[in-house]
Coordinates of C-alpha atoms in Angstrom, one line a residue:
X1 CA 0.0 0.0 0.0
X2 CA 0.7 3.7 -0.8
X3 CA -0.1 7.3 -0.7
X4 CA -1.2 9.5 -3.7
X5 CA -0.7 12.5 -2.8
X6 CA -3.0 15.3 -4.5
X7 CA -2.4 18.8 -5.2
X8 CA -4.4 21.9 -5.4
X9 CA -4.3 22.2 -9.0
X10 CA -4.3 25.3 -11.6
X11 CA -8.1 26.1 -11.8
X12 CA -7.7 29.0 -14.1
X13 CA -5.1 31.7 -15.7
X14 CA -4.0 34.2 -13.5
X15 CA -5.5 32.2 -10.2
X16 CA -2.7 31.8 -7.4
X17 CA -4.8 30.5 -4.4
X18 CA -8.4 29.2 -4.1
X19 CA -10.6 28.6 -1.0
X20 CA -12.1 25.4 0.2
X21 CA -16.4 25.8 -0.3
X22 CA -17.2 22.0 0.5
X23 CA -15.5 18.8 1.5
X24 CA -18.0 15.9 -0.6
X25 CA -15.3 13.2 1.6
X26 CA -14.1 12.6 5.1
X27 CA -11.0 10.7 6.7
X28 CA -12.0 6.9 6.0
X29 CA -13.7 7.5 3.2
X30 CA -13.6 5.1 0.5
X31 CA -13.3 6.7 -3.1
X32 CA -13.1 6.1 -6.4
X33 CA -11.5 7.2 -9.7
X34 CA -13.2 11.3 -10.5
X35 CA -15.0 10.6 -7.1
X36 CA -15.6 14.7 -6.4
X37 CA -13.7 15.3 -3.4
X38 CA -14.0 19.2 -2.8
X39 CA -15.6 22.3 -4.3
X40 CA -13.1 25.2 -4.6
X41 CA -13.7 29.2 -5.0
X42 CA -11.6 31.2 -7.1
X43 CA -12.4 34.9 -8.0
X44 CA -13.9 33.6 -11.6
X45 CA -15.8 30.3 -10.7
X46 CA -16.4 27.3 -8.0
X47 CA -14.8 24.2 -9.3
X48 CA -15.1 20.7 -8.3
X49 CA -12.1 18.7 -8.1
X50 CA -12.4 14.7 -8.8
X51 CA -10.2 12.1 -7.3
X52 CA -7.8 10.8 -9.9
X53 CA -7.3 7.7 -8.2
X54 CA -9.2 5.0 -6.1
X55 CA -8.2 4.7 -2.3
X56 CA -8.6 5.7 1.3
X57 CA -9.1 9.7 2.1
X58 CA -6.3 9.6 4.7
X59 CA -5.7 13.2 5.3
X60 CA -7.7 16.3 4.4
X61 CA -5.4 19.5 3.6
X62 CA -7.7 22.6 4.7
X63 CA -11.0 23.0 6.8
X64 CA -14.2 24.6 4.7
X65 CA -12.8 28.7 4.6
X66 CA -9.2 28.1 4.2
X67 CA -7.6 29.6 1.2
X68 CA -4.7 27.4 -0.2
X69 CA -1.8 28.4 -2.8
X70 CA -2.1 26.6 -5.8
X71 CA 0.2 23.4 -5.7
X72 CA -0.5 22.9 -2.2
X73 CA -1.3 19.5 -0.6
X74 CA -4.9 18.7 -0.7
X75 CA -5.7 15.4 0.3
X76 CA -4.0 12.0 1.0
X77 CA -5.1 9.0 -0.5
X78 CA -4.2 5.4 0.7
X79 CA -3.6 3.8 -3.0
X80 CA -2.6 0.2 -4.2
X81 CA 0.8 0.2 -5.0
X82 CA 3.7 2.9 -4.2
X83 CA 1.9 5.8 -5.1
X84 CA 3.4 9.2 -5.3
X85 CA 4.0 10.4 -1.8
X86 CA 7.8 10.9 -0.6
X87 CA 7.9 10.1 2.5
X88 CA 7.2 13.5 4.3
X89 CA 4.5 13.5 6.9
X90 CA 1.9 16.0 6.0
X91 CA 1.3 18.9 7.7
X92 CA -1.0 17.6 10.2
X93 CA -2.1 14.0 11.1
X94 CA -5.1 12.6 9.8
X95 CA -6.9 12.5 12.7
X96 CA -5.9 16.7 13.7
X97 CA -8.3 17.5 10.7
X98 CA -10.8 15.3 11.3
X99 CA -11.7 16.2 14.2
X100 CA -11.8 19.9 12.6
X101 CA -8.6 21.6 13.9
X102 CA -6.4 23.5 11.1
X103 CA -4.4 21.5 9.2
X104 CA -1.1 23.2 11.0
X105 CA -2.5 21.8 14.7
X106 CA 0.6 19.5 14.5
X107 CA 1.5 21.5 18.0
X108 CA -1.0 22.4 20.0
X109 CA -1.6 26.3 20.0
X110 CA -0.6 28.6 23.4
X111 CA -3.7 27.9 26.3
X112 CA -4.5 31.8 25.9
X113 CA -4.6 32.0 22.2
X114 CA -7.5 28.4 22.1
X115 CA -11.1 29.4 22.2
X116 CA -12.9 28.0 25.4
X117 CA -14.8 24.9 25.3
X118 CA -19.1 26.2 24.6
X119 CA -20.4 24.7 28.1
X120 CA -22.7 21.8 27.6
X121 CA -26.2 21.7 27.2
X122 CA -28.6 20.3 29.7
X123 CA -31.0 18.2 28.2
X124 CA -34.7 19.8 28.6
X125 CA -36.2 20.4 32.0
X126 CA -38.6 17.2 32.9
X127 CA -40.7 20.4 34.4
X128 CA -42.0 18.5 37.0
X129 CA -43.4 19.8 40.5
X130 CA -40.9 19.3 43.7
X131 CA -41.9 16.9 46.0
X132 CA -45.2 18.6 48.6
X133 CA -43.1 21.2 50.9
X134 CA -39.9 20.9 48.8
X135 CA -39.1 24.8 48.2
X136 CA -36.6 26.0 45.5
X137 CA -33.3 27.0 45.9
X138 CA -32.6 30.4 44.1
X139 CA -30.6 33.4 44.8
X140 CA -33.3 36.8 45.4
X141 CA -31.9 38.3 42.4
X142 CA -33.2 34.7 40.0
X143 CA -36.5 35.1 42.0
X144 CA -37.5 38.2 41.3
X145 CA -36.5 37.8 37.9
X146 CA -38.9 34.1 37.4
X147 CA -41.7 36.8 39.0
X148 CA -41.1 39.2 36.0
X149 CA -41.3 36.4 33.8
X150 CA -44.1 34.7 35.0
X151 CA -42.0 31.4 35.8
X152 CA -43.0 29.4 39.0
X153 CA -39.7 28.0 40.3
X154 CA -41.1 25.2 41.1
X155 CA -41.2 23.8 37.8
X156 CA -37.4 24.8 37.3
X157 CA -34.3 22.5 37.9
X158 CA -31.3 23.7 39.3
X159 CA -27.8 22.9 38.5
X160 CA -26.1 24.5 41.0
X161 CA -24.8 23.1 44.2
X162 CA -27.6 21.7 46.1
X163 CA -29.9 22.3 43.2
X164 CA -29.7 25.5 43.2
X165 CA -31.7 27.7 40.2
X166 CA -29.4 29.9 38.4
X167 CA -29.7 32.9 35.6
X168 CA -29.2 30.1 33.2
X169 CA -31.5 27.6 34.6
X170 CA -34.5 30.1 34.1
X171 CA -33.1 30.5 30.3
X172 CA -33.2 27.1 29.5
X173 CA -36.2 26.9 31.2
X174 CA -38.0 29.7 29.2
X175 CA -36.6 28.6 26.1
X176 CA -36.6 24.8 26.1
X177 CA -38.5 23.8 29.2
X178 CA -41.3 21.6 29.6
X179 CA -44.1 22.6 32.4
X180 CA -46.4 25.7 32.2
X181 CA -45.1 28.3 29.3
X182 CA -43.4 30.8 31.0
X183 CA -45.0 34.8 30.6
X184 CA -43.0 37.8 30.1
X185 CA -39.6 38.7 29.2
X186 CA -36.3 36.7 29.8
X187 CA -32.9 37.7 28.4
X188 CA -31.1 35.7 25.6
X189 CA -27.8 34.8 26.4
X190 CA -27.1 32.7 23.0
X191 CA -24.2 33.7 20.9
X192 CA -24.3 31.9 17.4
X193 CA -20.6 31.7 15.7
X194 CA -20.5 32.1 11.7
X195 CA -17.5 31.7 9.4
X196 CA -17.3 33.5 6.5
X197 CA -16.5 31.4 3.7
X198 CA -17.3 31.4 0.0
X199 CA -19.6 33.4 -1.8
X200 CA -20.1 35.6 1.7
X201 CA -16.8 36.2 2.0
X202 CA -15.9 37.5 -1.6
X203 CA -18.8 39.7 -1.7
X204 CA -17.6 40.9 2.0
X205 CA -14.0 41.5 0.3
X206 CA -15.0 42.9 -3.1
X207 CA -17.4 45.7 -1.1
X208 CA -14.8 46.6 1.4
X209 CA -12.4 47.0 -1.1
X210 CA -14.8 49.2 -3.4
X211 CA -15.2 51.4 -0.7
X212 CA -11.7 51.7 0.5
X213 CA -10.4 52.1 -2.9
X214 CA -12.9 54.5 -4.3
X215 CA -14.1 57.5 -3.7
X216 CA -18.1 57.5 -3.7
X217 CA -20.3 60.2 -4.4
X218 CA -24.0 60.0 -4.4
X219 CA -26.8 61.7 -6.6
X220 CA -30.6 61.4 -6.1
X221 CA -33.6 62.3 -8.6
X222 CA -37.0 61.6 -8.4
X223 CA -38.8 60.4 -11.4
X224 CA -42.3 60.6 -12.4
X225 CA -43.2 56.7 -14.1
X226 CA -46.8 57.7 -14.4
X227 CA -46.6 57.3 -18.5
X228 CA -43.7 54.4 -18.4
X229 CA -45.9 52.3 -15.7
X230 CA -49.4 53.0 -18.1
X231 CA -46.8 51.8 -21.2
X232 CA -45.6 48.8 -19.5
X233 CA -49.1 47.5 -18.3
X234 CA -50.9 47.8 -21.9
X235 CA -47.6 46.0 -23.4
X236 CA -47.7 43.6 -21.1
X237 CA -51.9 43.3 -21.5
X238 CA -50.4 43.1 -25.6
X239 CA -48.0 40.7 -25.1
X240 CA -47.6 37.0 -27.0
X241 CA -47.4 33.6 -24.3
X242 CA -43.9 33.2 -25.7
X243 CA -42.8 36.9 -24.2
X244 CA -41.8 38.0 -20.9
X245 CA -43.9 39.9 -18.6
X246 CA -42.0 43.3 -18.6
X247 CA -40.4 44.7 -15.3
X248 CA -39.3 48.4 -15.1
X249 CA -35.6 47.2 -15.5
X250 CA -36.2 46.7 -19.5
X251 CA -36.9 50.1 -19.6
X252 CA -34.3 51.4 -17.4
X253 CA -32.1 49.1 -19.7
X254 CA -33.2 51.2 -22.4
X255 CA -33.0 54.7 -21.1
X256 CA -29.4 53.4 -19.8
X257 CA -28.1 53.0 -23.5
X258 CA -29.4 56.0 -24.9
X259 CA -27.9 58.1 -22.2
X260 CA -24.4 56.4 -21.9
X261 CA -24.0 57.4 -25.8
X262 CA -23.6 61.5 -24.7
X263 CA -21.9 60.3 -21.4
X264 CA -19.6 57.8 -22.2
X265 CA -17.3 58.4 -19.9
X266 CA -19.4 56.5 -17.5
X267 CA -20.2 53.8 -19.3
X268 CA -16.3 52.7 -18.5
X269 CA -13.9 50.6 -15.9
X270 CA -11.0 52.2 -14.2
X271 CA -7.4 49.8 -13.5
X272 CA -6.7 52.4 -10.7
X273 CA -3.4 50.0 -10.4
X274 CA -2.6 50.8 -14.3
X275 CA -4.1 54.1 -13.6
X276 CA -6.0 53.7 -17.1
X277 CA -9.6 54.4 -18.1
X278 CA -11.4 52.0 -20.3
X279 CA -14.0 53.4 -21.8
X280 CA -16.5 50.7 -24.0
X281 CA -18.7 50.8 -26.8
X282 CA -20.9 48.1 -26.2
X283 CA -23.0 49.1 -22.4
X284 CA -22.9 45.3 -20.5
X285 CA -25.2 45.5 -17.5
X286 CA -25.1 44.5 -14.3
X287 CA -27.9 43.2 -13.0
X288 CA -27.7 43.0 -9.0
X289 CA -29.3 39.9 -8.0
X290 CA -30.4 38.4 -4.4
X291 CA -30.2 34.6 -4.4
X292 CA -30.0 32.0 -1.9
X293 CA -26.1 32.1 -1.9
X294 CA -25.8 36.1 -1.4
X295 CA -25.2 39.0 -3.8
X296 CA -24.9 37.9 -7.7
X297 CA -24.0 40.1 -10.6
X298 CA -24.8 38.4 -13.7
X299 CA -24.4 40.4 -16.7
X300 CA -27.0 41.7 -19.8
X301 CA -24.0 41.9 -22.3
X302 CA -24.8 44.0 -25.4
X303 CA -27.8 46.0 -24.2
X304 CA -27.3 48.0 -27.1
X305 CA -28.3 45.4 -28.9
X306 CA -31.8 44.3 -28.1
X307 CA -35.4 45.2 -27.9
X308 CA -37.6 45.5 -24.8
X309 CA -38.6 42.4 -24.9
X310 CA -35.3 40.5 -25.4
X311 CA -33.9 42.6 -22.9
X312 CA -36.7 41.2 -20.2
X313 CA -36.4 37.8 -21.7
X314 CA -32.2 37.7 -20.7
X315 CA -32.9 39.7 -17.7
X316 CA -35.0 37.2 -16.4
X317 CA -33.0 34.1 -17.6
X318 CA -29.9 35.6 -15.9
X319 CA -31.8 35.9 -12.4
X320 CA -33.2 32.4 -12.7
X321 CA -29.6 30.9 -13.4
X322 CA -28.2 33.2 -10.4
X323 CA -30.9 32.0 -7.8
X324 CA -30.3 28.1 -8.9
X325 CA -26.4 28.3 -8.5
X326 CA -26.2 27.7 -12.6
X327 CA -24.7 30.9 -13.9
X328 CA -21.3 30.8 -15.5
X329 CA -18.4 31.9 -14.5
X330 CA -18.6 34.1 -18.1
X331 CA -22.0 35.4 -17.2
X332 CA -21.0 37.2 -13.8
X333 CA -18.2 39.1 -15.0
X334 CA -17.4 41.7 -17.9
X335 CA -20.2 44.7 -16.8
X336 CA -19.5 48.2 -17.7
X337 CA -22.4 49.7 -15.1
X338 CA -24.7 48.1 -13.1
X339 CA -27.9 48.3 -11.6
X340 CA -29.2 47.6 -8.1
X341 CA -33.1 47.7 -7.7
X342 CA -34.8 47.1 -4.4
X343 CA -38.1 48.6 -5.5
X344 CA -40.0 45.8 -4.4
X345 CA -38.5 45.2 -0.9
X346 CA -39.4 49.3 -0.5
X347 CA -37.4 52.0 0.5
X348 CA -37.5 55.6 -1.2
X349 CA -33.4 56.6 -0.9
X350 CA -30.6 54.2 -1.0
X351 CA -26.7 54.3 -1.9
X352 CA -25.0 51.3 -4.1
X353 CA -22.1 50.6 -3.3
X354 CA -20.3 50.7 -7.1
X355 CA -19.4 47.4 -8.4
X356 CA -15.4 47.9 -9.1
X357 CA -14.0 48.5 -11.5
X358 CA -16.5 49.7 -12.9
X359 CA -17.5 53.8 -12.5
X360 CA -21.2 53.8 -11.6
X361 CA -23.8 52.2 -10.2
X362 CA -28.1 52.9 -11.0
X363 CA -30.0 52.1 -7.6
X364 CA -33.9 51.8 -7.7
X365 CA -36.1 52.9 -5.2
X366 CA -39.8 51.6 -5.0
X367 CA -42.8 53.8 -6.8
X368 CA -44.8 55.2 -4.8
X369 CA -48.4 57.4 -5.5
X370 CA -47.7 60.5 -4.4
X371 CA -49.9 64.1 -4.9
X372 CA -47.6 66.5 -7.1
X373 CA -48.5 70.3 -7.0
X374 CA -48.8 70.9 -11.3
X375 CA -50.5 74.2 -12.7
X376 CA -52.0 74.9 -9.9
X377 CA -53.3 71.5 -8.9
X378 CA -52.9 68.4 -6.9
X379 CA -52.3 65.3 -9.1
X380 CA -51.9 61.7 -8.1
X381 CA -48.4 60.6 -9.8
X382 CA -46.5 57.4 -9.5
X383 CA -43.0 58.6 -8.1
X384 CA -39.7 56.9 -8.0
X385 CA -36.8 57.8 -6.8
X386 CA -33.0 56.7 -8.6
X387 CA -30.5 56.8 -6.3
X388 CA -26.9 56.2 -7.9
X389 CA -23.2 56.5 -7.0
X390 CA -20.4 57.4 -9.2
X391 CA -16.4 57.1 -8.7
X392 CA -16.0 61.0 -8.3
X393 CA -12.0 59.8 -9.4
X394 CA -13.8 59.2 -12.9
X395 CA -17.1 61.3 -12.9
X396 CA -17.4 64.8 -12.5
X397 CA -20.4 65.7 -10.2
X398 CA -21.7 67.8 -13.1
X399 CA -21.6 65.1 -15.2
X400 CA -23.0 63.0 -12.9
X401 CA -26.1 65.1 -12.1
X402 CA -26.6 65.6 -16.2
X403 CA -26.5 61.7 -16.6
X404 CA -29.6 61.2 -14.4
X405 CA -31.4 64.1 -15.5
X406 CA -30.6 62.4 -19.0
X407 CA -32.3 59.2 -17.5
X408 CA -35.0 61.4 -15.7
X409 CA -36.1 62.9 -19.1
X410 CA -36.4 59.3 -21.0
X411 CA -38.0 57.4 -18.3
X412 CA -41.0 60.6 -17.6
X413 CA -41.1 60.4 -21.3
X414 CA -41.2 56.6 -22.5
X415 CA -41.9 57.5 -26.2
X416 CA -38.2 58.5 -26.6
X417 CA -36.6 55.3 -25.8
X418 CA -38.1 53.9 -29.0
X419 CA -37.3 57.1 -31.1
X420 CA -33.1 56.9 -32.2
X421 CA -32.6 61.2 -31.8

């Protein structure tokens, strides 16, 4: 018998380190040849690496979260044969990882540096009477608070010495006990721990470094959508079973490339590293996305390029894809500007935080009926306010604020995003 030893390979140009997503195999665990053994995150794409040989996992390299180098040991397989180990012990024992300590726990870390041991759970309170003239043991501060909640001691198990009721008694009690429910308030003492791994941790990474790195300004219009909202609902009363319903973002989509051709400075990315402007001909939108994973950006390349109803039609197939975890690597990268709309969760002002490297960023507040004073009298207008940023390295506030009035002027006027002026 041997080991194989196996490597993190090179996922992708330009990649020097990936971070462990999943482990699909444990120590013991009997594999065969392209087995998957882990899912990997790069900054392009989650791959899934296969085993190339059949064996015994003997030794896994990283815990879910850890970021290798590429070429670094991954996992050791027991093989037939000599396999290709030579002879070094890996960085950890076997048994070090599985029991979910770091792969470098070889030596024990200093006593002050290791987290302390989560106390252990009592197993629910039974929540039956004491025996007739038994009283309860608690200190006057727990008793006063079991009155405030409406708990009758009696019904509570101590673990203190002699049975005595503490703070965390009347917790466990109130949240997991059996006996009368207990009445009023009670302080939660629970501290839940999180990692931040994967897609979490690249969006935390990507928006701390947009806002260290640029320079964000923020401009907000309000918009009447009185005339786009009446267009949208007979089109979509017009519209063919093979055709998307249309949202307000193929419209916006619209006013987005006919503005971006008199401002096409912002329509751009910046290498602040390179300290070059790219500025692009084609307008590939960003089309912020909520899914079950976290924040997604896939992209509407070629806006330019196609009619409302294509527009909705990719727009929604792009969305779909994010929320199921099937977008490609090729469809979350490449946008020029994006937009962020949280219209339907409410909210009338918000500021996007700009999706580097790009330059700008369209936010979408919810539409709301509001009276506006016109010629001397109150109408009921459907209002919506757009509330962008801009990297004021790149944009001009002038510029900025001529942009959205650009966008203002198409959107309160839907006619001109079908006329080419």
């Amino acid at each position: 018998m041997g080991e194989f030893v196996i490597k993190l390979p090179d996922v992708g140009e330009g990649i020097a380190e990936a971070e462990v997503v999943e482990w699909n195999v444990k120590v013991g665990d009997l594999v065969k040849e392209d087995d998957p053994l882990v899912s990997v995150m790069t900054d392009k794409a989650t791959v899934e690496l296969p085993s190339p040989v059949p064996g015994k996992v003997l030794w896994l390299g990283a815990l879910v979260g850890d970021v290798l180098a590429i070429g670094s040991d991954l996992v050791r397989i027991e093989v037939e044969g000599e396999g290709n180990a030579s002879g070094a012990e890996p960085a950890a024992e076997p048994s070090a990882v599985a029991e979910g300590l770091p792969p470098s726990a070889g030596s024990a870390p200093a006593p002050e540096t290791q987290p302390k041991p989560a106390p252990p759970r009592r197993a629910p309170s039974a929540a039956l009477p004491r025996a007739q003239g038994e009283k309860p043991i608690a200190a006057p501060s727990v008793r006063g608070r079991a009155r405030t909640m409406g708990v009758d001691l009696r019904f509570v198990h101590g673990s203190g010495p002699a049975g005595r009721i503490t703070h965390d008694d009347l917790d466990d009690f109130a949240v997991r006990g059996g006996g009368p429910a207990p009445r009023g308030l009670f302080a939660d003492h629970s501290v839940e721990e999180i990692r931040v791994i994967g897609l979490r941790r690249r969006i935390a990474q990507k928006m701390q470094e947009a806002k260290r790195r640029i320079p964000h300004f923020s401009y907000v219009e309000e918009v009447d959508v009185t005339e786009l909202e009446a267009l949208r609902a007979r089109l979509n009363a017009m519209r063919r079973e093979d055709q998307p319903h249309l949202t307000l973002l193929p419209f916006l989509v619209r006013a987005l490339v006919k503005a971006l051709r008199d401002y096409p400075m912002i329509n751009a990315r910046y290498d602040d590293d390179a300290e070059i402007i790219y500025r692009y001909g084609g307008v590939h939108v960003g089309i912020a996305a909520q899914t079950p994973q976290g924040l997604m950006v896939p992209v509407l390349r070629h806006a330019e390029s196609v009619d409302l109803w294509d527009a909705a039609a990719e727009i929604q197939r792009l969305a779909e894809a994010a929320r199921a975890g099937r977008a490609k690597a090729e469809e979350l990268k490449g946008s020029t500007i994006s937009v962020s709309s949280l219209g339907s969760l409410g909210g009338i002002v918000s500021t996007p935080v700009i999706n580097a490297p790009e330059v700008a960023i369209i936010g979408v507040n919810k539409i709301a009926v509001r009276p506006v004073y016109d010629q001397g009298t109150w109408l009921p207008r459907k209002m919506m306010n757009l509330s962008s940023s801009f990297d004021h390295r790149v944009i001009d506030g002038a510029h900025a604020a001529e942009f959205v009035q650009r966008l203002k002027a198409l959107l309160e006027h839907p006619a001109l995003l079908t006329m080419d002026l």
